């Protein structure tokens, strides 16, 4: 579960950075 949370956070961070 924690791994999933980290992955989600990373994805969001990447999206924000891309934006």
PDB file of N, CA and C in Angstrom:
ATOM      1  N   UNK A   1       0.845  -1.202   0.000  1.00  0.00           N
ATOM      2  CA  UNK A   1       0.000   0.000   0.000  1.00  0.00           C
ATOM      3  C   UNK A   1       0.877   1.247   0.000  1.00  0.00           C
ATOM      4  N   UNK A   2       1.914   1.232   0.821  1.00  0.00           N
ATOM      5  CA  UNK A   2       2.801   2.403   0.896  1.00  0.00           C
ATOM      6  C   UNK A   2       3.461   2.635  -0.466  1.00  0.00           C
ATOM      7  N   UNK A   3       3.893   1.555  -1.075  1.00  0.00           N
ATOM      8  CA  UNK A   3       4.542   1.671  -2.392  1.00  0.00           C
ATOM      9  C   UNK A   3       3.605   2.351  -3.379  1.00  0.00           C
ATOM     10  N   UNK A   4       2.359   1.940  -3.359  1.00  0.00           N
ATOM     11  CA  UNK A   4       1.368   2.521  -4.274  1.00  0.00           C
ATOM     12  C   UNK A   4       1.252   4.021  -4.016  1.00  0.00           C
ATOM     13  N   UNK A   5       1.202   4.376  -2.758  1.00  0.00           N
ATOM     14  CA  UNK A   5       1.087   5.790  -2.394  1.00  0.00           C
ATOM     15  C   UNK A   5       2.286   6.569  -2.932  1.00  0.00           C
ATOM     16  N   UNK A   6       3.461   6.021  -2.771  1.00  0.00           N
ATOM     17  CA  UNK A   6       4.680   6.694  -3.248  1.00  0.00           C
ATOM     18  C   UNK A   6       4.623   6.847  -4.768  1.00  0.00           C
ATOM     19  N   UNK A   7       4.204   5.782  -5.416  1.00  0.00           N
ATOM     20  CA  UNK A   7       4.120   5.813  -6.883  1.00  0.00           C
ATOM     21  C   UNK A   7       3.149   6.908  -7.324  1.00  0.00           C
ATOM     22  N   UNK A   8       2.024   6.963  -6.655  1.00  0.00           N
ATOM     23  CA  UNK A   8       1.014   7.978  -7.004  1.00  0.00           C
ATOM     24  C   UNK A   8       1.597   9.380  -6.803  1.00  0.00           C
ATOM     25  N   UNK A   9       2.268   9.559  -5.684  1.00  0.00           N
ATOM     26  CA  UNK A   9       2.864  10.865  -5.386  1.00  0.00           C
ATOM     27  C   UNK A   9       3.887  11.238  -6.468  1.00  0.00           C
ATOM     28  N   UNK A  10       4.708  10.269  -6.837  1.00  0.00           N
ATOM     29  CA  UNK A  10       5.725  10.511  -7.861  1.00  0.00           C
ATOM     30  C   UNK A  10       5.064  10.927  -9.177  1.00  0.00           C
ATOM     31  N   UNK A  11       4.001  10.216  -9.529  1.00  0.00           N
ATOM     32  CA  UNK A  11       3.281  10.517 -10.768  1.00  0.00           C
ATOM     33  C   UNK A  11       2.729  11.938 -10.722  1.00  0.00           C
ATOM     34  N   UNK A  12       2.144  12.292  -9.610  1.00  0.00           N
ATOM     35  CA  UNK A  12       1.575  13.643  -9.483  1.00  0.00           C
ATOM     36  C   UNK A  12       2.691  14.684  -9.589  1.00  0.00           C
ATOM     37  N   UNK A  13       3.780  14.424  -8.911  1.00  0.00           N
ATOM     38  CA  UNK A  13       4.905  15.363  -8.944  1.00  0.00           C
ATOM     39  C   UNK A  13       5.395  15.534 -10.384  1.00  0.00           C
ATOM     40  N   UNK A  14       5.484  14.445 -11.107  1.00  0.00           N
ATOM     41  CA  UNK A  14       5.948  14.509 -12.490  1.00  0.00           C
ATOM     42  C   UNK A  14       4.977  15.323 -13.323  1.00  0.00           C
ATOM     43  N   UNK A  15       3.682  15.095 -13.088  1.00  0.00           N
ATOM     44  CA  UNK A  15       2.676  15.838 -13.858  1.00  0.00           C
ATOM     45  C   UNK A  15       2.803  17.328 -13.587  1.00  0.00           C
ATOM     46  N   UNK A  16       2.969  17.685 -12.336  1.00  0.00           N
ATOM     47  CA  UNK A  16       3.098  19.096 -11.975  1.00  0.00           C
ATOM     48  C   UNK A  16       4.355  19.677 -12.624  1.00  0.00           C
ATOM     49  N   UNK A  17       5.443  18.925 -12.540  1.00  0.00           N
ATOM     50  CA  UNK A  17       6.700  19.398 -13.109  1.00  0.00           C
ATOM     51  C   UNK A  17       6.544  19.587 -14.617  1.00  0.00           C
ATOM     52  N   UNK A  18       5.877  18.630 -15.253  1.00  0.00           N
ATOM     53  CA  UNK A  18       5.674  18.704 -16.696  1.00  0.00           C
ATOM     54  C   UNK A  18       4.846  19.939 -17.050  1.00  0.00           C
ATOM     55  N   UNK A  19       3.866  20.191 -16.196  1.00  0.00           N
ATOM     56  CA  UNK A  19       2.999  21.330 -16.455  1.00  0.00           C
ATOM     57  C   UNK A  19       3.785  22.635 -16.238  1.00  0.00           C
TER      58      UNK A  19
END
